[in-house]
Tab-separated table of C-alpha atoms in Angstrom:
chain	number	residue	atom	x	y	z
A	1	MET	CA	-8.378	31.648	15.176
A	2	SER	CA	-5.745	29.545	16.941
A	3	ARG	CA	-3.673	27.034	15.069
A	4	ASP	CA	-5.527	24.042	16.523
A	5	ARG	CA	-9.050	25.455	16.014
A	6	ILE	CA	-9.450	25.087	12.268
A	7	GLN	CA	-12.906	25.519	10.800
A	8	ILE	CA	-13.250	23.161	7.858
A	9	ALA	CA	-16.296	24.890	6.317
A	10	GLY	CA	-14.988	26.835	3.332
A	11	ALA	CA	-11.366	26.114	4.214
A	12	GLU	CA	-8.597	25.976	1.631
A	13	VAL	CA	-7.143	22.461	1.900
A	14	ALA	CA	-4.025	21.055	0.259
A	15	VAL	CA	-3.404	17.333	-0.088
A	16	VAL	CA	0.225	16.443	-0.754
A	17	GLY	CA	0.260	13.140	-2.645
A	18	GLY	CA	-2.270	11.985	-5.215
A	19	SER	CA	-2.321	8.212	-4.803
A	20	ILE	CA	-4.948	6.163	-2.920
A	21	ALA	CA	-4.429	7.920	0.419
A	22	GLY	CA	-4.352	11.323	-1.268
A	23	CYS	CA	-7.535	10.832	-3.287
A	24	ALA	CA	-9.359	9.350	-0.303
A	25	THR	CA	-8.404	12.165	2.077
A	26	ALA	CA	-9.261	14.776	-0.560
A	27	LEU	CA	-12.694	13.163	-0.802
A	28	ALA	CA	-12.965	13.268	3.011
A	29	ALA	CA	-12.196	16.997	3.057
A	30	HIS	CA	-14.808	17.674	0.358
A	31	ARG	CA	-17.470	15.708	2.190
A	32	ALA	CA	-16.688	17.547	5.408
A	33	GLY	CA	-17.362	20.906	3.738
A	34	ALA	CA	-13.974	22.214	2.661
A	35	GLY	CA	-14.021	25.131	0.240
A	36	ARG	CA	-11.368	24.274	-2.336
A	37	VAL	CA	-9.227	21.151	-2.271
A	38	THR	CA	-5.965	21.025	-4.231
A	39	VAL	CA	-4.090	17.751	-4.700
A	40	TYR	CA	-0.362	17.824	-5.528
A	41	GLU	CA	1.136	14.714	-7.129
A	42	ARG	CA	4.829	14.802	-7.977
A	43	THR	CA	4.677	12.192	-10.767
A	44	THR	CA	3.370	12.884	-14.252
A	45	GLY	CA	2.801	9.281	-15.346
A	46	ARG	CA	-0.533	7.504	-15.454
A	47	LEU	CA	-1.184	6.278	-11.919
A	48	ALA	CA	-4.122	4.250	-13.257
A	49	ASP	CA	-1.651	1.952	-15.054
A	50	ARG	CA	-0.067	0.635	-11.854
A	51	GLY	CA	-0.657	-3.111	-11.778
A	52	VAL	CA	0.336	-4.115	-8.249
A	53	GLY	CA	-2.192	-6.114	-6.253
A	54	LEU	CA	-3.630	-5.513	-2.810
A	55	ALA	CA	-6.197	-7.231	-0.609
A	56	VAL	CA	-8.956	-5.940	1.662
A	57	HIS	CA	-10.460	-8.028	4.464
A	58	ASN	CA	-14.179	-8.663	3.951
A	59	ALA	CA	-15.108	-7.041	7.263
A	60	ARG	CA	-12.988	-3.964	6.560
A	61	TYR	CA	-14.550	-3.709	3.092
A	62	ALA	CA	-18.029	-3.687	4.627
A	63	GLU	CA	-17.038	-0.818	6.941
A	64	LEU	CA	-15.419	1.196	4.160
A	65	ALA	CA	-18.367	0.614	1.834
A	66	ALA	CA	-20.733	1.860	4.546
A	67	ALA	CA	-18.511	4.936	4.922
A	68	GLY	CA	-18.636	5.561	1.152
A	69	TYR	CA	-14.994	4.840	0.261
A	70	MET	CA	-15.433	1.465	-1.479
A	71	ASP	CA	-18.203	-0.307	-3.343
A	72	ALA	CA	-18.882	-3.220	-5.670
A	73	ALA	CA	-18.213	-1.045	-8.754
A	74	MET	CA	-14.490	-1.321	-8.015
A	75	PRO	CA	-13.255	-4.495	-9.809
A	76	TRP	CA	-12.331	-7.226	-7.321
A	77	VAL	CA	-11.811	-10.966	-6.856
A	78	GLN	CA	-13.168	-12.818	-3.830
A	79	LEU	CA	-10.554	-14.882	-2.000
A	80	ALA	CA	-11.418	-17.442	0.664
A	81	THR	CA	-8.595	-19.852	1.466
A	82	ARG	CA	-4.886	-19.619	2.185
A	83	ARG	CA	-2.902	-22.733	1.214
A	84	TRP	CA	0.652	-23.173	2.491
A	85	TYR	CA	3.115	-25.160	0.346
A	86	VAL	CA	6.717	-26.276	0.817
A	87	ARG	CA	9.042	-27.646	-1.823
A	88	ASP	CA	8.892	-31.454	-1.978
A	89	GLY	CA	11.269	-32.874	-4.548
A	90	SER	CA	9.928	-32.414	-8.051
A	91	ALA	CA	6.234	-32.250	-7.092
A	92	PRO	CA	5.034	-29.275	-9.161
A	93	LEU	CA	2.900	-27.614	-6.492
A	94	GLY	CA	5.004	-28.860	-3.603
A	95	ARG	CA	3.448	-30.348	-0.477
A	96	GLN	CA	0.572	-28.626	1.270
A	97	VAL	CA	1.371	-28.191	4.977
A	98	GLY	CA	-1.561	-26.085	6.112
A	99	VAL	CA	-4.834	-24.417	5.164
A	100	LEU	CA	-6.216	-21.272	6.800
A	101	PRO	CA	-9.203	-19.087	5.979
A	102	PHE	CA	-8.538	-15.945	3.940
A	103	PRO	CA	-11.717	-13.806	3.758
A	104	PHE	CA	-10.314	-11.048	1.535
A	105	ARG	CA	-11.231	-9.233	-1.661
A	106	SER	CA	-8.296	-8.613	-4.001
A	107	TYR	CA	-7.871	-5.473	-6.104
A	108	CYS	CA	-5.505	-4.025	-8.655
A	109	TRP	CA	-3.987	-0.755	-7.424
A	110	GLY	CA	-4.594	1.178	-10.653
A	111	PRO	CA	-8.337	0.557	-11.124
A	112	LEU	CA	-8.951	1.104	-7.397
A	113	TRP	CA	-7.133	4.444	-7.550
A	114	GLN	CA	-9.063	5.384	-10.686
A	115	GLU	CA	-12.415	4.770	-9.003
A	116	LEU	CA	-11.401	6.942	-6.034
A	117	ARG	CA	-10.149	9.628	-8.412
A	118	ARG	CA	-13.477	9.664	-10.229
A	119	ARG	CA	-15.326	10.291	-6.972
A	120	LEU	CA	-13.617	13.613	-6.440
A	121	PRO	CA	-15.842	16.576	-7.322
A	122	GLU	CA	-15.084	18.315	-10.616
A	123	ASP	CA	-13.835	21.419	-8.834
A	124	THR	CA	-11.015	19.464	-7.199
A	125	VAL	CA	-7.720	20.863	-8.455
A	126	PHE	CA	-5.372	17.969	-9.305
A	127	ARG	CA	-1.809	19.015	-10.103
A	128	PRO	CA	0.437	16.274	-11.484
A	129	GLY	CA	4.143	16.928	-11.943
A	130	VAL	CA	4.326	19.396	-9.056
A	131	ARG	CA	6.727	18.593	-6.243
A	132	VAL	CA	6.169	20.013	-2.782
A	133	ALA	CA	9.741	20.823	-1.798
A	134	ALA	CA	8.977	22.103	1.704
A	135	VAL	CA	6.214	23.155	4.071
A	136	SER	CA	6.404	26.089	6.466
A	137	ASP	CA	4.205	27.959	8.909
A	138	ALA	CA	2.534	31.280	8.251
A	139	GLU	CA	0.652	33.602	10.585
A	140	ASP	CA	-2.691	32.407	9.256
A	141	GLY	CA	-2.005	28.976	7.783
A	142	ALA	CA	0.546	26.629	6.259
A	143	VAL	CA	2.640	27.406	3.175
A	144	LEU	CA	3.685	24.947	0.477
A	145	HIS	CA	6.918	25.635	-1.404
A	146	LEU	CA	6.407	24.170	-4.877
A	147	ASP	CA	8.686	23.021	-7.687
A	148	GLY	CA	7.532	22.224	-11.213
A	149	VAL	CA	4.636	24.677	-11.452
A	150	GLU	CA	3.826	25.671	-15.033
A	151	ASN	CA	3.908	29.487	-15.223
A	152	GLY	CA	2.338	29.713	-11.781
A	153	GLU	CA	-0.663	27.704	-12.933
A	154	GLY	CA	-0.344	24.000	-13.827
A	155	ALA	CA	-3.773	22.970	-12.540
A	156	GLU	CA	-5.759	20.113	-13.971
A	157	SER	CA	-9.355	19.815	-12.771
A	158	GLY	CA	-11.765	16.908	-12.938
A	159	GLU	CA	-10.999	13.538	-14.509
A	160	GLY	CA	-9.596	14.855	-17.799
A	161	GLY	CA	-6.200	14.088	-19.311
A	162	GLU	CA	-3.137	14.745	-17.192
A	163	ARG	CA	-0.906	17.595	-18.367
A	164	ARG	CA	2.861	17.648	-18.266
A	165	HIS	CA	4.494	20.699	-16.717
A	166	THR	CA	7.068	22.705	-18.631
A	167	GLY	CA	8.821	25.989	-17.949
A	168	ALA	CA	9.123	25.070	-14.269
A	169	SER	CA	9.452	27.755	-11.620
A	170	ARG	CA	9.117	27.909	-7.842
A	171	ARG	CA	6.293	29.533	-5.952
A	172	THR	CA	4.504	29.351	-2.611
A	173	GLU	CA	0.849	28.802	-1.820
A	174	ARG	CA	-0.972	29.192	1.505
A	175	PHE	CA	-3.651	26.854	2.872
A	176	ASP	CA	-5.764	26.575	5.985
A	177	LEU	CA	-5.024	22.862	6.333
A	178	VAL	CA	-2.360	20.660	4.738
A	179	ILE	CA	-2.843	16.888	4.576
A	180	GLY	CA	0.338	14.886	4.095
A	181	ALA	CA	-0.516	11.781	2.059
A	182	ASP	CA	2.895	11.703	0.390
A	183	GLY	CA	4.140	8.279	1.452
A	184	TYR	CA	6.969	7.038	3.607
A	185	ARG	CA	9.336	9.802	2.384
A	186	SER	CA	6.802	12.474	3.321
A	187	VAL	CA	7.926	16.105	3.232
A	188	VAL	CA	4.901	17.023	5.367
A	189	ARG	CA	5.968	14.583	8.074
A	190	ASP	CA	9.528	15.929	7.900
A	191	THR	CA	8.120	19.360	8.687
A	192	ALA	CA	5.816	18.159	11.466
A	193	PHE	CA	8.294	15.740	13.054
A	194	PRO	CA	11.874	16.350	11.886
A	195	GLY	CA	14.126	13.352	12.250
A	196	VAL	CA	11.393	10.692	12.163
A	197	ARG	CA	12.543	8.177	9.563
A	198	PRO	CA	11.392	4.703	8.533
A	199	GLY	CA	13.705	1.949	9.780
A	200	TYR	CA	14.947	-0.750	7.385
A	201	ALA	CA	13.818	-4.223	8.498
A	202	GLY	CA	16.652	-6.111	6.776
A	203	TYR	CA	14.763	-7.770	3.929
A	204	LEU	CA	12.995	-7.001	0.651
A	205	ALA	CA	9.738	-7.582	-1.162
A	206	TRP	CA	10.082	-8.521	-4.824
A	207	ARG	CA	6.831	-7.842	-6.727
A	208	GLY	CA	5.410	-8.874	-10.062
A	209	ALA	CA	2.259	-10.006	-11.863
A	210	VAL	CA	1.423	-12.359	-14.725
A	211	PRO	CA	-1.598	-12.273	-17.073
A	212	ALA	CA	-3.708	-15.300	-16.165
A	213	ASP	CA	-3.814	-16.584	-19.736
A	214	ARG	CA	-0.022	-17.011	-19.661
A	215	LEU	CA	-0.165	-19.619	-16.885
A	216	THR	CA	-0.874	-22.295	-19.500
A	217	GLU	CA	2.749	-21.824	-20.640
A	218	LEU	CA	3.979	-23.586	-17.503
A	219	GLY	CA	2.791	-26.977	-18.804
A	220	PHE	CA	3.725	-29.340	-15.946
A	221	PRO	CA	2.903	-32.985	-16.820
A	222	GLY	CA	0.043	-34.332	-14.747
A	223	LEU	CA	-1.264	-30.897	-13.783
A	224	PRO	CA	-4.353	-29.296	-15.275
A	225	ALA	CA	-3.779	-26.037	-17.134
A	226	ASP	CA	-5.131	-24.113	-14.136
A	227	PRO	CA	-4.300	-26.145	-11.001
A	228	TRP	CA	-5.338	-23.640	-8.325
A	229	ALA	CA	-8.764	-22.241	-7.585
A	230	GLU	CA	-9.494	-18.549	-8.080
A	231	GLU	CA	-10.424	-18.131	-4.423
A	232	ASP	CA	-7.060	-19.514	-3.224
A	233	CYS	CA	-4.222	-17.391	-1.882
A	234	ILE	CA	-0.941	-19.321	-2.044
A	235	TYR	CA	1.785	-19.099	0.585
A	236	GLY	CA	4.961	-20.722	-0.753
A	237	VAL	CA	7.241	-20.976	2.298
A	238	PHE	CA	10.930	-21.739	2.726
A	239	ALA	CA	13.682	-21.118	5.263
A	240	GLY	CA	14.163	-17.363	5.360
A	241	GLY	CA	11.148	-16.217	3.382
A	242	HIS	CA	7.940	-16.851	1.507
A	243	VAL	CA	5.946	-15.831	-1.536
A	244	ILE	CA	2.270	-14.862	-1.608
A	245	ILE	CA	0.377	-15.440	-4.857
A	246	TYR	CA	-3.241	-14.552	-5.579
A	247	ARG	CA	-5.380	-13.434	-8.482
A	248	ILE	CA	-6.361	-9.813	-9.003
A	249	PRO	CA	-8.519	-8.091	-11.641
A	250	ASP	CA	-6.578	-6.537	-14.485
A	251	GLY	CA	-9.038	-3.654	-14.945
A	252	ARG	CA	-10.183	-4.948	-18.340
A	253	GLY	CA	-12.357	-7.852	-17.267
A	254	GLY	CA	-9.522	-10.366	-16.996
A	255	ARG	CA	-7.249	-11.667	-14.245
A	256	ARG	CA	-3.605	-11.450	-13.285
A	257	ALA	CA	-1.605	-13.623	-10.893
A	258	ASN	CA	-0.082	-11.169	-8.427
A	259	TRP	CA	2.973	-12.290	-6.456
A	260	VAL	CA	5.068	-10.836	-3.643
A	261	LEU	CA	8.276	-12.526	-2.508
A	262	TYR	CA	9.784	-11.673	0.887
A	263	THR	CA	13.360	-12.590	1.703
A	264	ALA	CA	16.689	-10.973	2.568
A	265	PRO	CA	19.018	-9.772	-0.211
A	266	PRO	CA	22.256	-11.673	-0.872
A	267	ALA	CA	24.811	-11.295	1.912
A	268	GLY	CA	27.338	-8.508	1.422
A	269	LEU	CA	25.275	-6.621	-1.156
A	270	ASP	CA	25.238	-2.914	-0.316
A	271	LEU	CA	21.993	-1.423	-1.597
A	272	GLY	CA	22.098	1.766	0.487
A	273	LEU	CA	18.775	0.882	2.092
A	274	ASP	CA	19.293	2.704	5.374
A	275	THR	CA	17.954	5.753	3.528
A	276	PRO	CA	14.350	5.007	2.466
A	277	THR	CA	14.282	4.079	-1.198
A	278	SER	CA	12.799	1.623	-3.685
A	279	LEU	CA	13.874	-0.109	-6.881
A	280	PRO	CA	11.230	0.567	-9.562
A	281	PRO	CA	10.643	-1.629	-12.628
A	282	GLY	CA	13.674	-1.783	-14.886
A	283	THR	CA	16.277	-1.195	-12.153
A	284	LEU	CA	16.822	-4.740	-10.864
A	285	THR	CA	20.578	-5.376	-10.625
A	286	ASP	CA	22.204	-8.558	-11.902
A	287	ALA	CA	22.928	-9.679	-8.334
A	288	LEU	CA	19.335	-9.186	-7.222
A	289	TYR	CA	17.946	-10.887	-10.294
A	290	ALA	CA	20.299	-13.832	-9.759
A	291	HIS	CA	19.055	-14.120	-6.179
A	292	LEU	CA	15.446	-14.067	-7.380
A	293	ALA	CA	16.281	-16.822	-9.859
A	294	HIS	CA	17.879	-18.900	-7.071
A	295	VAL	CA	14.787	-18.619	-4.871
A	296	THR	CA	12.349	-19.446	-7.671
A	297	GLU	CA	14.406	-22.351	-9.035
A	298	GLU	CA	15.805	-23.922	-5.850
A	299	LEU	CA	13.690	-22.959	-2.820
A	300	LEU	CA	10.091	-22.793	-4.031
A	301	PRO	CA	7.971	-25.589	-5.526
A	302	PRO	CA	8.498	-25.706	-9.315
A	303	TYR	CA	5.060	-24.480	-10.364
A	304	TRP	CA	5.042	-21.394	-8.130
A	305	GLY	CA	8.632	-20.508	-8.981
A	306	GLY	CA	7.872	-20.967	-12.683
A	307	LEU	CA	4.850	-18.695	-12.378
A	308	MET	CA	7.032	-15.943	-10.943
A	309	ARG	CA	9.588	-16.313	-13.735
A	310	LEU	CA	6.889	-15.510	-16.291
A	311	THR	CA	7.176	-11.888	-15.147
A	312	PRO	CA	9.773	-10.191	-17.397
A	313	ARG	CA	12.810	-8.898	-15.542
A	314	GLN	CA	12.064	-5.301	-16.551
A	315	GLU	CA	8.648	-5.516	-14.857
A	316	VAL	CA	9.871	-6.807	-11.496
A	317	PHE	CA	10.343	-4.188	-8.813
A	318	ILE	CA	11.537	-4.214	-5.222
A	319	GLN	CA	10.242	-2.627	-2.057
A	320	PRO	CA	12.665	-2.711	0.868
A	321	MET	CA	10.781	-3.384	4.088
A	322	TYR	CA	10.561	-0.334	6.332
A	323	ASP	CA	8.353	0.443	9.278
A	324	PHE	CA	7.682	3.358	11.620
A	325	THR	CA	4.868	5.439	12.997
A	326	ALA	CA	4.862	9.172	13.601
A	327	PRO	CA	4.524	10.255	17.257
A	328	ARG	CA	1.263	11.985	16.317
A	329	TYR	CA	-0.871	12.313	13.197
A	330	THR	CA	-1.398	16.058	13.587
A	331	ALA	CA	0.778	19.091	14.264
A	332	GLY	CA	-0.977	22.453	14.141
A	333	ARG	CA	-2.366	22.832	10.624
A	334	LEU	CA	-0.526	19.770	9.329
A	335	LEU	CA	-2.171	16.366	9.262
A	336	LEU	CA	-0.782	12.972	8.208
A	337	ALA	CA	-2.526	10.050	6.521
A	338	GLY	CA	-1.582	6.747	4.923
A	339	ASP	CA	2.106	5.852	4.701
A	340	ALA	CA	3.125	9.405	5.580
A	341	ALA	CA	1.838	8.695	9.091
A	342	THR	CA	2.529	4.984	9.550
A	343	VAL	CA	4.284	2.343	7.487
A	344	ALA	CA	3.591	-1.237	8.519
A	345	ARG	CA	5.065	-4.192	6.668
A	346	PRO	CA	2.703	-5.605	4.021
A	347	HIS	CA	2.402	-8.917	5.914
A	348	THR	CA	-0.438	-7.220	7.822
A	349	GLY	CA	-2.717	-7.266	4.769
A	350	ALA	CA	-3.897	-3.780	5.670
A	351	GLY	CA	-1.899	-1.125	3.809
A	352	ALA	CA	-4.701	0.180	1.605
A	353	VAL	CA	-7.244	-0.443	4.363
A	354	LYS	CA	-5.340	1.780	6.766
A	355	ALA	CA	-5.153	4.602	4.215
A	356	LEU	CA	-8.878	4.420	3.468
A	357	GLN	CA	-9.718	4.171	7.164
A	358	ASP	CA	-7.608	7.275	7.770
A	359	ALA	CA	-9.805	9.118	5.261
A	360	ALA	CA	-13.048	7.876	6.796
A	361	ALA	CA	-11.866	8.811	10.297
A	362	LEU	CA	-10.730	12.204	9.046
A	363	GLU	CA	-14.140	12.915	7.540
A	364	THR	CA	-15.791	12.081	10.864
A	365	ALA	CA	-13.371	14.335	12.747
A	366	LEU	CA	-13.743	17.263	10.373
A	367	HIS	CA	-17.523	17.099	10.586
A	368	ALA	CA	-17.142	17.578	14.341
A	369	VAL	CA	-14.774	20.560	14.250
A	370	ARG	CA	-17.379	23.240	15.031
A	371	GLU	CA	-18.678	21.395	18.078
A	372	ARG	CA	-15.372	19.879	19.157
A	373	PRO	CA	-12.298	22.020	18.505
A	374	ASP	CA	-10.024	19.120	19.431
A	375	ALA	CA	-11.452	16.906	16.665
A	376	LEU	CA	-8.198	16.785	14.691
A	377	ALA	CA	-6.318	15.727	17.811
A	378	ALA	CA	-8.946	13.029	18.339
A	379	TYR	CA	-8.369	11.826	14.774
A	380	GLY	CA	-4.656	11.650	15.464
A	381	ALA	CA	-5.037	9.774	18.721
A	382	GLU	CA	-7.381	7.132	17.308
A	383	ARG	CA	-5.454	6.560	14.087
A	384	GLY	CA	-2.133	6.681	15.907
A	385	GLU	CA	-3.223	3.800	18.127
A	386	THR	CA	-4.165	1.793	15.056
A	387	GLY	CA	-0.850	2.648	13.417
A	388	ARG	CA	1.163	1.402	16.380
A	389	THR	CA	-0.842	-1.830	16.461
A	390	MET	CA	-0.205	-2.503	12.773
A	391	VAL	CA	3.521	-1.760	13.009
A	392	GLU	CA	3.896	-4.259	15.840
A	393	LEU	CA	1.819	-6.831	13.968
A	394	GLY	CA	4.000	-6.411	10.879
A	395	ARG	CA	7.121	-6.996	12.946
A	396	ARG	CA	5.763	-10.168	14.545
A	397	LEU	CA	4.640	-11.567	11.206
A	398	GLY	CA	7.992	-10.605	9.694
A	399	ARG	CA	9.806	-12.651	12.314
A	400	PHE	CA	7.535	-15.650	11.760
A	401	LEU	CA	7.523	-15.542	7.967
A	402	VAL	CA	11.010	-14.252	7.109
A	403	GLN	CA	13.464	-13.521	9.894
A	404	ASP	CA	13.000	-16.510	12.219
A	405	THR	CA	11.087	-19.053	10.171
A	406	PRO	CA	10.138	-22.458	11.590
A	407	ASP	CA	11.028	-25.702	9.874
A	408	TRP	CA	8.055	-25.662	7.517
A	409	ARG	CA	8.726	-29.240	6.387
A	410	THR	CA	7.831	-30.601	9.838
A	411	LEU	CA	5.199	-28.092	10.892
A	412	GLY	CA	1.923	-29.509	9.538
A	413	GLN	CA	-1.587	-28.087	9.937
A	414	SER	CA	-1.525	-27.698	13.714
A	415	GLY	CA	1.897	-26.089	13.607
A	416	VAL	CA	0.833	-23.577	10.936
A	417	GLU	CA	-2.269	-22.701	12.955
A	418	ALA	CA	-0.307	-22.277	16.187
A	419	GLY	CA	2.496	-20.311	14.560
A	420	TRP	CA	0.089	-17.937	12.852
A	421	ALA	CA	-1.999	-17.432	15.994
A	422	ALA	CA	1.110	-16.559	17.997
A	423	ALA	CA	2.339	-14.116	15.352
A	424	ASP	CA	-1.034	-12.437	14.775
A	425	GLY	CA	-1.613	-12.096	18.493
A	426	SER	CA	-4.093	-9.219	18.559
A	427	GLY	CA	-6.143	-10.619	15.682
A	428	ALA	CA	-5.492	-7.437	13.693
A	429	PHE	CA	-4.496	-9.203	10.453
A	430	GLY	CA	-6.314	-7.384	7.674
A	431	GLY	CA	-6.702	-4.237	9.765
A	432	ARG	CA	-8.352	-3.156	12.976
A	433	GLU	CA	-12.059	-2.381	13.140
A	434	LEU	CA	-12.858	1.155	12.053
A	435	LYS	CA	-14.239	3.130	14.969
A	436	SER	CA	-17.393	5.048	14.203
């Protein structure tokens, strides 16, 4: 069988990366008839505990629910309206300069991942704490070179407790198909397309969340204890950046206020960001924390800045903004999905959507393999087009919202509408329509 004519029925499939994209693509392979699916996740912590928020456009949710990758059992909050505020003296909320529709459902990353994880069949092999160090070709498949395998075993099946790996050794394992869902530093992509690297956009995203019951601590005179509606998404804008704030489920029946601040780091601060990296919780430097304090205290309206400061320093983390798309999504027996294939800036509101759409499109392609040997190439062409669209959208929105911001104080409703329409352009905000 040639390298590009892979029969999925009974195939041995490896998925590198066990987050949302990894679980979704593993589910796609199962549904398409794969024999055994093994998922490799390099971390050993509880992925279900991740509390970052994400949003899914209502129309994209409907498509993904029809495809079987989302449903109402996944905890969510319905959002409807985007309200844009600028600082205006001591006015707690600032001054509203525009209102736009925001037909999105918000989720918490951890519970969403957990629901996808639960959908995997019990015979799925899930290996936490195993790092795929390299991928290479073999005569009859693709070979994973593994670190952190416990005595050559280290498998954890089903939804049971995750095991730590001790007595690490290195071994190789062969598969018929390898799916790279291992993020923007993907080892699978490095094998398929050496030298393709995400490019740093020049600014950062600070992230945090606050339990909703803590918002009463803000206590601004004249404001009710909860001055913004649950269906509102807040855009706090200033020269050189903005913050987005919206409620997400906390996975326990409550709510959290999720916030993401986009702005450049202080001038002259060398963070070594030309090499893709991130700053996880607990690693915020004094200089970065001081800059965050300046933005929240001096540039944003008092209430929204105060809300952000309720997040303890050790819980704030930073994502440098990178973007890129691989030249193709497939190379022989290697296939890319999620951020391993394309990273678009989060302004697009479509990061999780794109990963789940990749899985749905992959399932469709794999079902067609017997009748259409070029099905994997078709998957790559269709998803590659979407990836390029989202990267360009992220760049345009980045210029409008961070890199070349208008004078928000003079913009008003018509100016916000016109500025957003020009930046969105293709109307792809929230993700492109999933092709059937």
